[in-house]
Coordinates of N, CA, C and O in Angstrom, one line a residue:
M27 N -25.7 -16.9 -19.8 CA -25.8 -17.2 -18.4 C -27.0 -16.1 -17.9 O -26.9 -15.0 -17.9
I28 N -27.7 -16.7 -16.8 CA -28.3 -15.9 -15.8 C -27.6 -15.7 -14.5 O -27.1 -16.4 -14.0
V29 N -27.5 -14.4 -14.3 CA -26.9 -14.0 -13.1 C -27.8 -13.4 -12.1 O -29.0 -12.6 -12.4
K30 N -28.0 -14.1 -10.8 CA -28.7 -13.6 -9.6 C -28.2 -12.6 -9.0 O -26.8 -12.4 -9.2
T31 N -28.7 -12.0 -8.1 CA -28.4 -10.7 -7.3 C -27.8 -11.7 -6.1 O -28.4 -12.3 -5.4
H32 N -26.6 -11.3 -5.5 CA -26.0 -11.8 -4.4 C -26.2 -11.0 -3.2 O -25.9 -9.8 -3.1
K33 N -26.6 -11.8 -2.2 CA -27.0 -11.0 -0.9 C -25.8 -10.9 0.1 O -25.4 -11.9 0.4
V34 N -25.4 -9.5 0.6 CA -24.2 -9.8 1.6 C -24.8 -8.8 2.5 O -25.4 -7.8 2.5
T35 N -24.2 -8.8 3.7 CA -24.3 -7.8 4.8 C -23.6 -6.6 4.5 O -22.6 -6.7 3.7
E36 N -23.9 -5.5 5.2 CA -23.1 -4.2 4.8 C -21.7 -4.4 5.4 O -20.8 -3.9 4.8
N37 N -21.6 -5.2 6.6 CA -20.2 -5.4 7.2 C -19.2 -6.0 6.1 O -18.2 -5.8 5.9
D38 N -20.0 -7.1 5.4 CA -19.0 -8.0 4.7 C -18.7 -7.0 3.3 O -17.6 -7.4 2.8
Y39 N -19.7 -6.1 2.9 CA -19.6 -5.4 1.6 C -18.5 -4.3 2.2 O -17.4 -4.2 1.3
K40 N -18.4 -3.7 3.0 CA -17.5 -2.8 3.8 C -16.1 -3.5 3.8 O -15.0 -2.9 3.4
E41 N -15.9 -4.7 4.2 CA -14.6 -5.5 4.3 C -14.2 -5.7 3.0 O -13.0 -5.6 2.7
A42 N -14.7 -6.1 2.2 CA -14.6 -6.6 0.6 C -14.1 -5.2 0.2 O -13.0 -5.0 -0.7
V43 N -14.6 -4.0 0.3 CA -14.3 -2.8 -0.4 C -13.0 -2.5 0.3 O -12.1 -1.8 -0.5
E44 N -12.6 -2.5 1.6 CA -11.5 -2.1 2.4 C -10.5 -3.0 2.0 O -9.3 -2.7 1.8
S45 N -10.7 -4.3 1.3 CA -9.5 -5.2 1.3 C -9.3 -5.4 -0.5 O -8.6 -6.2 -1.0
Y46 N -9.9 -4.2 -1.3 CA -10.2 -4.3 -2.6 C -10.2 -5.6 -3.2 O -9.6 -6.1 -4.3
M47 N -11.5 -6.4 -2.6 CA -11.9 -7.5 -3.2 C -12.7 -7.5 -4.6 O -13.3 -6.5 -4.5
G48 N -12.5 -8.4 -5.4 CA -13.6 -8.3 -6.7 C -14.5 -9.4 -6.6 O -14.2 -10.5 -5.9
F49 N -15.7 -9.2 -7.1 CA -16.6 -9.8 -7.1 C -16.9 -10.9 -8.5 O -16.8 -10.3 -9.4
C50 N -17.1 -12.1 -8.3 CA -17.1 -12.8 -9.6 C -18.8 -13.0 -9.7 O -19.3 -13.6 -8.8
I51 N -19.2 -12.5 -11.2 CA -20.6 -12.4 -11.2 C -20.9 -14.1 -11.5 O -22.1 -14.3 -11.7
F52 N -20.1 -14.9 -12.0 CA -20.2 -16.0 -12.0 C -20.3 -17.2 -10.9 O -21.1 -17.9 -10.8
C53 N -19.2 -16.6 -10.1 CA -19.0 -17.6 -9.0 C -20.2 -17.0 -7.8 O -20.4 -17.9 -6.7
Q54 N -20.6 -15.7 -8.0 CA -21.4 -15.0 -7.2 C -20.8 -15.0 -5.8 O -21.5 -15.1 -4.8
D55 N -19.5 -14.6 -5.7 CA -18.9 -14.6 -4.4 C -17.5 -13.8 -4.7 O -17.3 -13.4 -5.9
F56 N -17.0 -13.0 -3.4 CA -15.7 -12.3 -3.5 C -14.8 -13.2 -3.7 O -14.3 -14.0 -2.8
T57 N -14.1 -13.1 -4.7 CA -12.9 -14.2 -5.2 C -11.7 -13.7 -5.7 O -10.8 -14.6 -5.6
R58 N -11.5 -12.3 -5.7 CA -10.3 -12.0 -6.3 C -9.6 -10.7 -5.4 O -10.5 -9.9 -5.1
D59 N -8.4 -10.9 -5.0 CA -7.8 -9.7 -4.3 C -7.2 -8.5 -5.3 O -7.4 -8.8 -6.7
S60 N -6.9 -7.5 -4.9 CA -6.2 -6.4 -5.7 C -7.1 -6.1 -7.0 O -6.7 -6.0 -8.1
T61 N -8.3 -5.6 -6.7 CA -9.4 -5.3 -7.6 C -9.7 -4.0 -7.5 O -10.4 -3.7 -6.3
E62 N -9.7 -3.1 -8.3 CA -10.2 -1.7 -8.5 C -11.4 -1.8 -8.3 O -12.2 -2.4 -8.8
P63 N -12.1 -0.4 -7.6 CA -13.4 -0.3 -7.4 C -14.2 -0.4 -8.7 O -15.5 -0.9 -8.8
D64 N -13.9 0.0 -9.9 CA -14.6 0.3 -11.2 C -14.0 -0.7 -12.1 O -14.4 -0.7 -13.1
A65 N -13.4 -1.7 -11.7 CA -12.9 -2.9 -12.5 C -14.2 -3.7 -12.9 O -15.3 -3.8 -12.3
E66 N -13.8 -4.2 -14.3 CA -14.8 -5.0 -15.1 C -13.8 -6.2 -15.8 O -13.0 -5.7 -16.3
S67 N -14.6 -7.4 -16.0 CA -13.8 -8.5 -16.7 C -12.6 -8.8 -16.2 O -11.5 -9.2 -17.0
Y68 N -12.2 -8.6 -14.9 CA -10.8 -9.2 -14.4 C -11.1 -10.9 -14.4 O -11.9 -11.3 -14.3
D69 N -9.8 -11.3 -14.3 CA -9.9 -13.1 -14.3 C -10.3 -13.4 -12.9 O -10.0 -12.8 -11.8
C70 N -10.8 -14.5 -12.7 CA -11.4 -15.0 -11.6 C -10.6 -16.1 -11.1 O -10.2 -17.2 -12.0
P71 N -9.9 -16.3 -10.0 CA -8.9 -17.5 -9.8 C -9.7 -18.6 -9.4 O -9.1 -19.7 -9.3
E72 N -11.2 -18.6 -9.1 CA -11.8 -19.9 -9.2 C -12.5 -20.4 -10.3 O -12.3 -21.5 -10.4
C73 N -13.1 -19.7 -10.8 CA -13.7 -20.3 -12.1 C -13.0 -20.0 -13.4 O -13.2 -20.5 -14.6
E74 N -11.9 -19.2 -13.4 CA -11.0 -18.9 -14.6 C -11.7 -18.1 -15.8 O -11.2 -18.4 -16.9
K75 N -12.8 -17.5 -15.3 CA -13.4 -16.8 -16.5 C -13.3 -15.2 -16.1 O -12.5 -14.9 -15.0
N76 N -13.3 -14.5 -17.2 CA -13.2 -13.0 -17.0 C -14.5 -12.1 -16.4 O -15.2 -11.7 -17.3
S77 N -14.7 -12.8 -15.3 CA -16.1 -12.4 -14.7 C -16.1 -11.4 -13.3 O -17.3 -11.4 -12.7
V78 N -14.8 -11.1 -13.2 CA -14.8 -10.3 -11.9 C -15.0 -8.8 -11.9 O -14.4 -8.3 -13.0
M79 N -15.5 -8.2 -11.2 CA -15.8 -6.7 -11.1 C -15.4 -6.3 -9.7 O -15.5 -7.0 -8.5
G80 N -15.0 -4.8 -9.7 CA -14.9 -4.3 -8.3 C -16.2 -4.2 -7.3 O -17.5 -4.4 -8.1
A81 N -16.3 -4.3 -6.2 CA -17.1 -4.5 -5.2 C -17.9 -3.4 -5.5 O -19.3 -3.6 -5.5
E82 N -17.5 -2.2 -5.7 CA -18.2 -1.1 -5.7 C -19.1 -1.1 -6.9 O -20.5 -0.7 -7.2
N83 N -18.4 -1.5 -8.0 CA -19.0 -1.7 -9.5 C -20.4 -2.7 -9.1 O -21.5 -2.4 -10.1
A84 N -19.9 -3.6 -8.7 CA -21.2 -4.7 -8.7 C -22.3 -4.2 -7.9 O -23.4 -4.8 -8.1
L85 N -22.2 -3.5 -6.6 CA -23.1 -2.9 -6.3 C -23.9 -2.1 -7.2 O -25.1 -2.1 -7.2
I86 N -23.3 -1.0 -7.9 CA -24.0 -0.4 -8.5 C -24.7 -0.9 -9.7 O -25.8 -0.6 -10.1
C87 N -23.9 -1.8 -10.3 CA -24.6 -2.6 -11.4 C -25.7 -3.7 -10.9 O -26.5 -4.3 -11.8
G88 N -26.1 -3.9 -9.7 CA -27.0 -4.9 -9.1 C -26.7 -6.0 -9.0 O -27.6 -6.9 -8.7
F89 N -25.4 -6.3 -8.9 CA -25.1 -7.9 -8.8 C -25.0 -8.1 -7.2 O -24.9 -9.5 -6.9
I90 N -24.9 -7.2 -6.6 CA -24.9 -7.3 -4.9 C -26.0 -6.4 -4.4 O -26.2 -5.4 -4.9
E91 N -26.7 -7.0 -3.3 CA -27.7 -6.4 -2.6 C -27.6 -6.7 -1.2 O -27.0 -7.6 -0.6
F92 N -27.8 -5.4 -0.2 CA -27.6 -5.7 1.2 C -29.0 -6.6 1.8 O -29.9 -6.4 1.3
T93 N -28.5 -7.1 2.7 CA -29.3 -8.0 3.7 C -29.1 -7.7 5.0 O -27.8 -7.4 5.3
N94 N -30.0 -8.1 5.9 CA -29.9 -7.9 7.5 C -29.5 -9.2 8.0 O -29.3 -9.1 9.3
E95 N -29.4 -10.1 7.2 CA -29.1 -11.5 8.0 C -27.9 -11.6 8.4 O -26.8 -11.1 7.8

């Protein structure tokens, strides 16, 4: 699986962090509630794979990148 970097605004990222949203590296979107910041391999309710990580972890690992758009 080739994973691209998903671009988000800083505001969208901050909302995801405050809401404890998890980022699915397969779906390339915030798909899961109640996800700890350092989570890895949580289940995704959309694609049903264990591919969700915490928003902060996704940023640190390079799966999320900020954009000005």
